[in-house]
């Protein structure tokens, strides 16, 4: 492990492999939570699912106790952007739910987030045809937001494969959000108060990873960097505030928000999405990027 001048932690190949193990625990846990989600459940119920999944994998939760955070996952619903505390909130059909999860394996972190619209029978797959989603009771504007945020994340990740400096991520994310908004005839808000980050032996590390264009180029992209790419997009304005619990971030205008995140490593041979089961192969293939095999 080497630190650069900006205190960026550059991981060795063996450390990246440990992070891959943590990333797979997170991927499995998010899949378990998504599969379990039903109307009538509380966000605390989802937290319990995540706790069991991480414990069964022999890992530890990254979030529990982090600066006093009381949950294993963050559960943010509708106008809640991020950092929602699991509790007694009862989920209903039509809710837009974002789940953020982190896990630790042998001191190394993985961090990922998903968003979905909850249908009468469970989480809806935003990749289904619109007619099927409408039949399941989804608001297509919420589905479009989930799709836009997901697509923007993958555009940002793909930029790591071809970009020279970190600002390539923000440029790709913002361009993807703009394109998605034009496609459906709306203007999405890109939250700027919160950004992605480096990840490794700590959950949050330098550098900050912006989800929008910046005047600065940022640090040079180098092998050994591990970065969490996580756009937070709203159906309205980008301004946010924090509730009295000192954690939950909400949109000021009450518009709904979506949040997607993956932890990604840059290696000598290319990139790999540590928190995707397939390493990112399916979604990165659209950009002509083949993730590396860590062996």
PDB file of C-alpha atoms in Angstrom:
ATOM      1  CA  UNK A   1       0.000   0.000   0.000  1.00  0.00           C
ATOM      2  CA  UNK A   2       1.409   3.355  -1.085  1.00  0.00           C
ATOM      3  CA  UNK A   3       0.148   6.890  -0.459  1.00  0.00           C
ATOM      4  CA  UNK A   4       0.480   9.609  -3.092  1.00  0.00           C
ATOM      5  CA  UNK A   5       1.112  13.282  -2.476  1.00  0.00           C
ATOM      6  CA  UNK A   6      -2.623  13.888  -2.046  1.00  0.00           C
ATOM      7  CA  UNK A   7      -2.802  11.053   0.500  1.00  0.00           C
ATOM      8  CA  UNK A   8      -4.601   8.815  -1.961  1.00  0.00           C
ATOM      9  CA  UNK A   9      -4.199   5.192  -0.923  1.00  0.00           C
ATOM     10  CA  UNK A  10      -2.888   3.065  -3.801  1.00  0.00           C
ATOM     11  CA  UNK A  11      -3.673  -0.602  -3.267  1.00  0.00           C
ATOM     12  CA  UNK A  12      -1.564  -3.627  -4.111  1.00  0.00           C
ATOM     13  CA  UNK A  13      -3.133  -6.418  -6.226  1.00  0.00           C
ATOM     14  CA  UNK A  14      -3.630  -8.551  -3.099  1.00  0.00           C
ATOM     15  CA  UNK A  15      -5.397  -5.689  -1.329  1.00  0.00           C
ATOM     16  CA  UNK A  16      -7.681  -5.215  -4.330  1.00  0.00           C
ATOM     17  CA  UNK A  17      -8.559  -8.912  -4.128  1.00  0.00           C
ATOM     18  CA  UNK A  18      -9.541  -8.487  -0.487  1.00  0.00           C
ATOM     19  CA  UNK A  19     -11.694  -5.532  -1.481  1.00  0.00           C
ATOM     20  CA  UNK A  20     -13.306  -7.728  -4.124  1.00  0.00           C
ATOM     21  CA  UNK A  21     -14.291 -10.163  -1.375  1.00  0.00           C
ATOM     22  CA  UNK A  22     -15.850  -7.312   0.610  1.00  0.00           C
ATOM     23  CA  UNK A  23     -17.548  -6.067  -2.554  1.00  0.00           C
ATOM     24  CA  UNK A  24     -19.158  -9.435  -3.205  1.00  0.00           C
ATOM     25  CA  UNK A  25     -20.531  -9.503   0.351  1.00  0.00           C
ATOM     26  CA  UNK A  26     -22.109  -6.108  -0.334  1.00  0.00           C
ATOM     27  CA  UNK A  27     -23.497  -7.278  -3.686  1.00  0.00           C
ATOM     28  CA  UNK A  28     -25.070 -10.358  -2.112  1.00  0.00           C
ATOM     29  CA  UNK A  29     -26.482  -8.306   0.754  1.00  0.00           C
ATOM     30  CA  UNK A  30     -28.088  -5.732  -1.528  1.00  0.00           C
ATOM     31  CA  UNK A  31     -29.598  -8.560  -3.581  1.00  0.00           C
ATOM     32  CA  UNK A  32     -31.015 -10.109  -0.403  1.00  0.00           C
ATOM     33  CA  UNK A  33     -32.525  -6.811   0.760  1.00  0.00           C
ATOM     34  CA  UNK A  34     -34.003  -6.093  -2.653  1.00  0.00           C
ATOM     35  CA  UNK A  35     -35.492  -9.580  -2.852  1.00  0.00           C
ATOM     36  CA  UNK A  36     -37.000  -9.304   0.626  1.00  0.00           C
ATOM     37  CA  UNK A  37     -38.572  -5.850   0.240  1.00  0.00           C
ATOM     38  CA  UNK A  38     -42.369  -5.849   0.350  1.00  0.00           C
ATOM     39  CA  UNK A  39     -45.074  -3.290   1.125  1.00  0.00           C
ATOM     40  CA  UNK A  40     -45.851  -3.393   4.832  1.00  0.00           C
ATOM     41  CA  UNK A  41     -42.260  -4.037   5.864  1.00  0.00           C
ATOM     42  CA  UNK A  42     -40.390  -1.419   7.829  1.00  0.00           C
ATOM     43  CA  UNK A  43     -36.980  -0.095   6.950  1.00  0.00           C
ATOM     44  CA  UNK A  44     -35.785  -1.763  10.167  1.00  0.00           C
ATOM     45  CA  UNK A  45     -36.933  -5.095   8.705  1.00  0.00           C
ATOM     46  CA  UNK A  46     -34.671  -4.497   5.712  1.00  0.00           C
ATOM     47  CA  UNK A  47     -31.815  -3.608   8.040  1.00  0.00           C
ATOM     48  CA  UNK A  48     -32.242  -6.959   9.784  1.00  0.00           C
ATOM     49  CA  UNK A  49     -32.007  -8.770   6.440  1.00  0.00           C
ATOM     50  CA  UNK A  50     -28.748  -6.960   5.701  1.00  0.00           C
ATOM     51  CA  UNK A  51     -27.340  -7.692   9.157  1.00  0.00           C
ATOM     52  CA  UNK A  52     -27.954 -11.427   8.735  1.00  0.00           C
ATOM     53  CA  UNK A  53     -26.441 -11.462   5.253  1.00  0.00           C
ATOM     54  CA  UNK A  54     -23.231  -9.730   6.308  1.00  0.00           C
ATOM     55  CA  UNK A  55     -22.896 -11.854   9.447  1.00  0.00           C
ATOM     56  CA  UNK A  56     -23.480 -15.091   7.519  1.00  0.00           C
ATOM     57  CA  UNK A  57     -20.678 -14.076   5.144  1.00  0.00           C
ATOM     58  CA  UNK A  58     -18.258 -13.667   8.050  1.00  0.00           C
ATOM     59  CA  UNK A  59     -17.885  -9.953   7.350  1.00  0.00           C
ATOM     60  CA  UNK A  60     -18.584  -6.819   9.371  1.00  0.00           C
ATOM     61  CA  UNK A  61     -20.862  -3.899   8.461  1.00  0.00           C
ATOM     62  CA  UNK A  62     -19.081  -0.693   7.509  1.00  0.00           C
ATOM     63  CA  UNK A  63     -21.916   1.611   8.507  1.00  0.00           C
ATOM     64  CA  UNK A  64     -22.940   0.377  11.964  1.00  0.00           C
ATOM     65  CA  UNK A  65     -21.396   2.732  14.516  1.00  0.00           C
ATOM     66  CA  UNK A  66     -19.716   4.883  11.847  1.00  0.00           C
ATOM     67  CA  UNK A  67     -19.692   8.330  13.502  1.00  0.00           C
ATOM     68  CA  UNK A  68     -22.539   6.907  15.593  1.00  0.00           C
ATOM     69  CA  UNK A  69     -24.744   5.727  12.712  1.00  0.00           C
ATOM     70  CA  UNK A  70     -27.228   3.227  14.217  1.00  0.00           C
ATOM     71  CA  UNK A  71     -27.964   1.019  11.186  1.00  0.00           C
ATOM     72  CA  UNK A  72     -26.275  -1.655   9.103  1.00  0.00           C
ATOM     73  CA  UNK A  73     -27.595  -0.053   5.909  1.00  0.00           C
ATOM     74  CA  UNK A  74     -28.938   3.338   4.912  1.00  0.00           C
ATOM     75  CA  UNK A  75     -32.601   3.209   3.864  1.00  0.00           C
ATOM     76  CA  UNK A  76     -33.723   6.353   2.041  1.00  0.00           C
ATOM     77  CA  UNK A  77     -37.298   6.609   0.787  1.00  0.00           C
ATOM     78  CA  UNK A  78     -38.842   8.995  -1.760  1.00  0.00           C
ATOM     79  CA  UNK A  79     -37.580  12.521  -0.998  1.00  0.00           C
ATOM     80  CA  UNK A  80     -34.793  11.116   1.186  1.00  0.00           C
ATOM     81  CA  UNK A  81     -31.575  11.194  -0.838  1.00  0.00           C
ATOM     82  CA  UNK A  82     -29.064   9.352   1.355  1.00  0.00           C
ATOM     83  CA  UNK A  83     -28.224   8.365   4.933  1.00  0.00           C
ATOM     84  CA  UNK A  84     -31.760   7.403   5.942  1.00  0.00           C
ATOM     85  CA  UNK A  85     -31.782   5.612   9.310  1.00  0.00           C
ATOM     86  CA  UNK A  86     -33.587   2.238   9.372  1.00  0.00           C
ATOM     87  CA  UNK A  87     -36.520   2.312  11.747  1.00  0.00           C
ATOM     88  CA  UNK A  88     -40.279   2.165  11.969  1.00  0.00           C
ATOM     89  CA  UNK A  89     -41.103   3.674   8.587  1.00  0.00           C
ATOM     90  CA  UNK A  90     -43.509   1.343   6.810  1.00  0.00           C
ATOM     91  CA  UNK A  91     -42.909   0.890   3.104  1.00  0.00           C
ATOM     92  CA  UNK A  92     -45.765   1.102   0.637  1.00  0.00           C
ATOM     93  CA  UNK A  93     -46.311   0.233  -3.001  1.00  0.00           C
ATOM     94  CA  UNK A  94     -45.028   3.056  -5.168  1.00  0.00           C
ATOM     95  CA  UNK A  95     -42.257   4.100  -2.799  1.00  0.00           C
ATOM     96  CA  UNK A  96     -38.871   4.850  -4.339  1.00  0.00           C
ATOM     97  CA  UNK A  97     -36.352   3.117  -2.085  1.00  0.00           C
ATOM     98  CA  UNK A  98     -32.582   3.576  -2.017  1.00  0.00           C
ATOM     99  CA  UNK A  99     -30.391   1.132  -0.081  1.00  0.00           C
ATOM    100  CA  UNK A 100     -26.733   1.878   0.659  1.00  0.00           C
ATOM    101  CA  UNK A 101     -24.568  -0.899   2.118  1.00  0.00           C
ATOM    102  CA  UNK A 102     -20.960  -1.368   3.161  1.00  0.00           C
ATOM    103  CA  UNK A 103     -19.028  -4.383   4.445  1.00  0.00           C
ATOM    104  CA  UNK A 104     -15.528  -5.075   5.755  1.00  0.00           C
ATOM    105  CA  UNK A 105     -13.396  -8.157   5.066  1.00  0.00           C
ATOM    106  CA  UNK A 106     -10.021  -8.345   6.817  1.00  0.00           C
ATOM    107  CA  UNK A 107      -9.968  -4.582   7.239  1.00  0.00           C
ATOM    108  CA  UNK A 108     -10.919  -3.698   3.640  1.00  0.00           C
ATOM    109  CA  UNK A 109     -14.197  -2.085   2.630  1.00  0.00           C
ATOM    110  CA  UNK A 110     -16.791  -2.468  -0.109  1.00  0.00           C
ATOM    111  CA  UNK A 111     -19.562   0.100  -0.640  1.00  0.00           C
ATOM    112  CA  UNK A 112     -22.510   0.059  -3.038  1.00  0.00           C
ATOM    113  CA  UNK A 113     -26.046   1.398  -3.373  1.00  0.00           C
ATOM    114  CA  UNK A 114     -29.166   0.583  -5.375  1.00  0.00           C
ATOM    115  CA  UNK A 115     -32.542   2.223  -5.954  1.00  0.00           C
ATOM    116  CA  UNK A 116     -35.855   0.624  -6.889  1.00  0.00           C
ATOM    117  CA  UNK A 117     -39.547   1.347  -7.018  1.00  0.00           C
ATOM    118  CA  UNK A 118     -41.554  -0.941  -4.748  1.00  0.00           C
ATOM    119  CA  UNK A 119     -44.471  -2.728  -6.353  1.00  0.00           C
ATOM    120  CA  UNK A 120     -47.307  -4.664  -4.721  1.00  0.00           C
ATOM    121  CA  UNK A 121     -45.294  -7.899  -4.886  1.00  0.00           C
ATOM    122  CA  UNK A 122     -41.824  -6.484  -4.273  1.00  0.00           C
ATOM    123  CA  UNK A 123     -39.077  -4.447  -5.916  1.00  0.00           C
ATOM    124  CA  UNK A 124     -39.688  -3.696  -9.594  1.00  0.00           C
ATOM    125  CA  UNK A 125     -36.995  -4.239 -12.205  1.00  0.00           C
ATOM    126  CA  UNK A 126     -36.511  -0.901 -13.949  1.00  0.00           C
ATOM    127  CA  UNK A 127     -35.177  -2.729 -17.006  1.00  0.00           C
ATOM    128  CA  UNK A 128     -38.623  -4.203 -17.754  1.00  0.00           C
ATOM    129  CA  UNK A 129     -40.773  -2.692 -20.522  1.00  0.00           C
ATOM    130  CA  UNK A 130     -42.785   0.373 -19.520  1.00  0.00           C
ATOM    131  CA  UNK A 131     -46.113  -1.393 -20.098  1.00  0.00           C
ATOM    132  CA  UNK A 132     -45.183  -4.103 -17.605  1.00  0.00           C
ATOM    133  CA  UNK A 133     -44.093  -1.543 -15.038  1.00  0.00           C
ATOM    134  CA  UNK A 134     -47.273   0.509 -15.429  1.00  0.00           C
ATOM    135  CA  UNK A 135     -49.302  -2.667 -14.998  1.00  0.00           C
ATOM    136  CA  UNK A 136     -47.417  -3.253 -11.755  1.00  0.00           C
ATOM    137  CA  UNK A 137     -48.430   0.212 -10.542  1.00  0.00           C
ATOM    138  CA  UNK A 138     -45.169   2.079 -11.102  1.00  0.00           C
ATOM    139  CA  UNK A 139     -44.933   5.801 -11.738  1.00  0.00           C
ATOM    140  CA  UNK A 140     -42.888   5.949 -14.939  1.00  0.00           C
ATOM    141  CA  UNK A 141     -41.327   9.232 -13.848  1.00  0.00           C
ATOM    142  CA  UNK A 142     -39.811   7.402 -10.863  1.00  0.00           C
ATOM    143  CA  UNK A 143     -38.692   4.549 -13.104  1.00  0.00           C
ATOM    144  CA  UNK A 144     -37.061   7.041 -15.477  1.00  0.00           C
ATOM    145  CA  UNK A 145     -35.204   8.604 -12.540  1.00  0.00           C
ATOM    146  CA  UNK A 146     -33.925   5.214 -11.386  1.00  0.00           C
ATOM    147  CA  UNK A 147     -32.818   4.400 -14.926  1.00  0.00           C
ATOM    148  CA  UNK A 148     -31.122   7.783 -15.373  1.00  0.00           C
ATOM    149  CA  UNK A 149     -29.172   7.503 -12.127  1.00  0.00           C
ATOM    150  CA  UNK A 150     -28.125   3.928 -12.850  1.00  0.00           C
ATOM    151  CA  UNK A 151     -26.991   4.837 -16.366  1.00  0.00           C
ATOM    152  CA  UNK A 152     -25.080   7.879 -15.106  1.00  0.00           C
ATOM    153  CA  UNK A 153     -23.195   5.735 -12.601  1.00  0.00           C
ATOM    154  CA  UNK A 154     -22.105   3.297 -15.303  1.00  0.00           C
ATOM    155  CA  UNK A 155     -21.032   6.148 -17.570  1.00  0.00           C
ATOM    156  CA  UNK A 156     -18.873   7.472 -14.745  1.00  0.00           C
ATOM    157  CA  UNK A 157     -17.370   4.051 -14.095  1.00  0.00           C
ATOM    158  CA  UNK A 158     -16.604   3.539 -17.792  1.00  0.00           C
ATOM    159  CA  UNK A 159     -14.784   6.883 -17.810  1.00  0.00           C
ATOM    160  CA  UNK A 160     -12.230   5.396 -15.422  1.00  0.00           C
ATOM    161  CA  UNK A 161     -11.138   3.067 -18.213  1.00  0.00           C
ATOM    162  CA  UNK A 162     -10.411   5.800 -20.748  1.00  0.00           C
ATOM    163  CA  UNK A 163      -9.975   9.007 -18.756  1.00  0.00           C
ATOM    164  CA  UNK A 164      -6.641  10.466 -17.748  1.00  0.00           C
ATOM    165  CA  UNK A 165      -7.770  12.467 -14.729  1.00  0.00           C
ATOM    166  CA  UNK A 166     -10.560  12.134 -12.199  1.00  0.00           C
ATOM    167  CA  UNK A 167     -12.677  14.950 -13.627  1.00  0.00           C
ATOM    168  CA  UNK A 168     -13.539  12.567 -16.484  1.00  0.00           C
ATOM    169  CA  UNK A 169     -15.959  10.837 -14.111  1.00  0.00           C
ATOM    170  CA  UNK A 170     -17.967  13.962 -13.325  1.00  0.00           C
ATOM    171  CA  UNK A 171     -18.061  14.958 -16.971  1.00  0.00           C
ATOM    172  CA  UNK A 172     -19.416  11.542 -17.953  1.00  0.00           C
ATOM    173  CA  UNK A 173     -21.989  11.455 -15.155  1.00  0.00           C
ATOM    174  CA  UNK A 174     -23.367  14.918 -15.884  1.00  0.00           C
ATOM    175  CA  UNK A 175     -23.513  14.251 -19.633  1.00  0.00           C
ATOM    176  CA  UNK A 176     -25.428  11.012 -19.021  1.00  0.00           C
ATOM    177  CA  UNK A 177     -27.904  12.756 -16.705  1.00  0.00           C
ATOM    178  CA  UNK A 178     -28.475  15.500 -19.270  1.00  0.00           C
ATOM    179  CA  UNK A 179     -29.044  12.936 -22.016  1.00  0.00           C
ATOM    180  CA  UNK A 180     -31.495  10.972 -19.883  1.00  0.00           C
ATOM    181  CA  UNK A 181     -33.420  14.124 -19.045  1.00  0.00           C
ATOM    182  CA  UNK A 182     -33.645  15.146 -22.672  1.00  0.00           C
ATOM    183  CA  UNK A 183     -34.936  11.695 -23.575  1.00  0.00           C
ATOM    184  CA  UNK A 184     -37.922  11.995 -21.228  1.00  0.00           C
ATOM    185  CA  UNK A 185     -38.359  15.760 -21.510  1.00  0.00           C
ATOM    186  CA  UNK A 186     -37.329  16.765 -18.009  1.00  0.00           C
ATOM    187  CA  UNK A 187     -34.410  18.355 -16.192  1.00  0.00           C
ATOM    188  CA  UNK A 188     -32.946  16.324 -13.370  1.00  0.00           C
ATOM    189  CA  UNK A 189     -31.130  17.756 -10.381  1.00  0.00           C
ATOM    190  CA  UNK A 190     -27.603  16.516  -9.664  1.00  0.00           C
ATOM    191  CA  UNK A 191     -26.910  16.676  -5.943  1.00  0.00           C
ATOM    192  CA  UNK A 192     -23.618  18.501  -5.372  1.00  0.00           C
ATOM    193  CA  UNK A 193     -23.543  18.570  -1.565  1.00  0.00           C
ATOM    194  CA  UNK A 194     -22.472  14.911  -1.451  1.00  0.00           C
ATOM    195  CA  UNK A 195     -20.052  13.105  -3.748  1.00  0.00           C
ATOM    196  CA  UNK A 196     -18.267   9.821  -4.337  1.00  0.00           C
ATOM    197  CA  UNK A 197     -14.969   8.999  -2.669  1.00  0.00           C
ATOM    198  CA  UNK A 198     -11.907   6.865  -2.433  1.00  0.00           C
ATOM    199  CA  UNK A 199     -12.309   3.595  -0.563  1.00  0.00           C
ATOM    200  CA  UNK A 200      -9.989   0.969   0.864  1.00  0.00           C
ATOM    201  CA  UNK A 201      -8.707   0.488   4.416  1.00  0.00           C
ATOM    202  CA  UNK A 202     -11.307   3.115   5.374  1.00  0.00           C
ATOM    203  CA  UNK A 203     -14.766   3.554   3.933  1.00  0.00           C
ATOM    204  CA  UNK A 204     -14.251   7.195   2.998  1.00  0.00           C
ATOM    205  CA  UNK A 205     -10.878   8.334   1.719  1.00  0.00           C
ATOM    206  CA  UNK A 206      -9.476  10.939  -0.661  1.00  0.00           C
ATOM    207  CA  UNK A 207     -10.130  11.827  -3.381  1.00  0.00           C
ATOM    208  CA  UNK A 208     -13.626  13.260  -3.675  1.00  0.00           C
ATOM    209  CA  UNK A 209     -15.334  12.014  -6.833  1.00  0.00           C
ATOM    210  CA  UNK A 210     -17.675  14.679  -8.209  1.00  0.00           C
ATOM    211  CA  UNK A 211     -20.831  13.816 -10.134  1.00  0.00           C
ATOM    212  CA  UNK A 212     -20.693  16.971 -12.224  1.00  0.00           C
ATOM    213  CA  UNK A 213     -18.292  18.961 -14.369  1.00  0.00           C
ATOM    214  CA  UNK A 214     -15.608  20.902 -12.515  1.00  0.00           C
ATOM    215  CA  UNK A 215     -13.020  23.457 -13.540  1.00  0.00           C
ATOM    216  CA  UNK A 216     -10.210  21.408 -12.001  1.00  0.00           C
ATOM    217  CA  UNK A 217      -8.899  18.228 -13.567  1.00  0.00           C
ATOM    218  CA  UNK A 218      -8.422  16.329 -10.326  1.00  0.00           C
ATOM    219  CA  UNK A 219      -5.694  13.760  -9.658  1.00  0.00           C
ATOM    220  CA  UNK A 220      -4.298  11.549 -12.392  1.00  0.00           C
ATOM    221  CA  UNK A 221      -6.014   8.163 -12.662  1.00  0.00           C
ATOM    222  CA  UNK A 222      -3.482   5.530 -11.671  1.00  0.00           C
ATOM    223  CA  UNK A 223      -3.385   1.776 -10.988  1.00  0.00           C
ATOM    224  CA  UNK A 224      -4.110   1.034  -7.344  1.00  0.00           C
ATOM    225  CA  UNK A 225      -6.851   3.648  -7.045  1.00  0.00           C
ATOM    226  CA  UNK A 226     -10.159   2.361  -5.696  1.00  0.00           C
ATOM    227  CA  UNK A 227     -13.093   4.727  -6.074  1.00  0.00           C
ATOM    228  CA  UNK A 228     -16.779   4.733  -5.150  1.00  0.00           C
ATOM    229  CA  UNK A 229     -18.790   6.258  -7.995  1.00  0.00           C
ATOM    230  CA  UNK A 230     -22.207   7.327  -6.668  1.00  0.00           C
ATOM    231  CA  UNK A 231     -24.478   9.826  -8.413  1.00  0.00           C
ATOM    232  CA  UNK A 232     -27.473  11.125  -6.461  1.00  0.00           C
ATOM    233  CA  UNK A 233     -30.119  12.512  -8.803  1.00  0.00           C
ATOM    234  CA  UNK A 234     -33.507  14.131  -8.165  1.00  0.00           C
ATOM    235  CA  UNK A 235     -36.698  14.753 -10.123  1.00  0.00           C
ATOM    236  CA  UNK A 236     -36.491  18.405  -9.099  1.00  0.00           C
ATOM    237  CA  UNK A 237     -33.903  20.722  -7.617  1.00  0.00           C
ATOM    238  CA  UNK A 238     -30.471  19.719  -6.357  1.00  0.00           C
ATOM    239  CA  UNK A 239     -30.651  21.559  -3.027  1.00  0.00           C
ATOM    240  CA  UNK A 240     -30.690  19.356   0.076  1.00  0.00           C
ATOM    241  CA  UNK A 241     -31.065  19.651   3.833  1.00  0.00           C
ATOM    242  CA  UNK A 242     -30.472  17.334   6.792  1.00  0.00           C
ATOM    243  CA  UNK A 243     -33.290  16.263   9.112  1.00  0.00           C
ATOM    244  CA  UNK A 244     -33.172  16.648  12.877  1.00  0.00           C
ATOM    245  CA  UNK A 245     -31.740  13.133  13.237  1.00  0.00           C
ATOM    246  CA  UNK A 246     -28.493  14.669  11.882  1.00  0.00           C
ATOM    247  CA  UNK A 247     -28.246  11.952   9.242  1.00  0.00           C
ATOM    248  CA  UNK A 248     -31.113  11.810   6.778  1.00  0.00           C
ATOM    249  CA  UNK A 249     -30.527  14.012   3.717  1.00  0.00           C
ATOM    250  CA  UNK A 250     -33.689  15.145   1.914  1.00  0.00           C
ATOM    251  CA  UNK A 251     -34.474  17.288  -1.107  1.00  0.00           C
ATOM    252  CA  UNK A 252     -35.524  20.786  -0.116  1.00  0.00           C
ATOM    253  CA  UNK A 253     -38.317  20.860  -2.697  1.00  0.00           C
ATOM    254  CA  UNK A 254     -39.653  17.423  -1.723  1.00  0.00           C
ATOM    255  CA  UNK A 255     -38.810  15.862  -5.087  1.00  0.00           C
ATOM    256  CA  UNK A 256     -37.957  12.186  -5.198  1.00  0.00           C
ATOM    257  CA  UNK A 257     -34.343  11.069  -5.432  1.00  0.00           C
ATOM    258  CA  UNK A 258     -32.385   8.018  -6.563  1.00  0.00           C
ATOM    259  CA  UNK A 259     -28.894   6.855  -5.608  1.00  0.00           C
ATOM    260  CA  UNK A 260     -26.668   4.266  -7.262  1.00  0.00           C
ATOM    261  CA  UNK A 261     -23.108   3.361  -6.275  1.00  0.00           C
ATOM    262  CA  UNK A 262     -20.353   0.895  -7.088  1.00  0.00           C
ATOM    263  CA  UNK A 263     -16.796   0.550  -5.781  1.00  0.00           C
ATOM    264  CA  UNK A 264     -14.336   0.221  -8.654  1.00  0.00           C
ATOM    265  CA  UNK A 265     -10.622  -0.555  -8.830  1.00  0.00           C
ATOM    266  CA  UNK A 266      -8.110   0.659 -11.394  1.00  0.00           C
ATOM    267  CA  UNK A 267      -5.432  -1.975 -12.035  1.00  0.00           C
ATOM    268  CA  UNK A 268      -2.414  -2.227 -14.316  1.00  0.00           C
ATOM    269  CA  UNK A 269      -4.602  -4.137 -16.781  1.00  0.00           C
ATOM    270  CA  UNK A 270      -7.815  -2.107 -16.611  1.00  0.00           C
ATOM    271  CA  UNK A 271     -10.751  -1.604 -14.274  1.00  0.00           C
ATOM    272  CA  UNK A 272     -13.031  -3.948 -12.340  1.00  0.00           C
ATOM    273  CA  UNK A 273     -16.229  -3.174 -10.458  1.00  0.00           C
ATOM    274  CA  UNK A 274     -15.607  -4.697  -7.051  1.00  0.00           C
ATOM    275  CA  UNK A 275     -19.243  -4.615  -5.929  1.00  0.00           C
ATOM    276  CA  UNK A 276     -20.779  -6.083  -9.101  1.00  0.00           C
ATOM    277  CA  UNK A 277     -21.187  -9.869  -9.233  1.00  0.00           C
ATOM    278  CA  UNK A 278     -19.848  -9.982 -12.809  1.00  0.00           C
ATOM    279  CA  UNK A 279     -17.205  -7.334 -12.200  1.00  0.00           C
ATOM    280  CA  UNK A 280     -19.221  -4.956 -14.375  1.00  0.00           C
ATOM    281  CA  UNK A 281     -18.947  -7.033 -17.563  1.00  0.00           C
ATOM    282  CA  UNK A 282     -22.557  -6.679 -18.729  1.00  0.00           C
ATOM    283  CA  UNK A 283     -22.965  -2.953 -18.246  1.00  0.00           C
ATOM    284  CA  UNK A 284     -19.431  -1.922 -19.173  1.00  0.00           C
ATOM    285  CA  UNK A 285     -19.693  -3.908 -22.387  1.00  0.00           C
ATOM    286  CA  UNK A 286     -22.005  -1.202 -23.742  1.00  0.00           C
ATOM    287  CA  UNK A 287     -19.023   1.168 -23.532  1.00  0.00           C
ATOM    288  CA  UNK A 288     -16.622  -1.301 -25.094  1.00  0.00           C
ATOM    289  CA  UNK A 289     -14.915  -1.921 -21.738  1.00  0.00           C
ATOM    290  CA  UNK A 290     -13.992  -5.412 -20.554  1.00  0.00           C
ATOM    291  CA  UNK A 291     -13.317  -5.622 -16.813  1.00  0.00           C
ATOM    292  CA  UNK A 292     -10.157  -7.372 -15.701  1.00  0.00           C
ATOM    293  CA  UNK A 293     -10.181 -10.795 -14.065  1.00  0.00           C
ATOM    294  CA  UNK A 294      -8.565 -10.605 -10.638  1.00  0.00           C
ATOM    295  CA  UNK A 295      -7.972 -14.355 -10.621  1.00  0.00           C
TER     296      UNK A 295
END
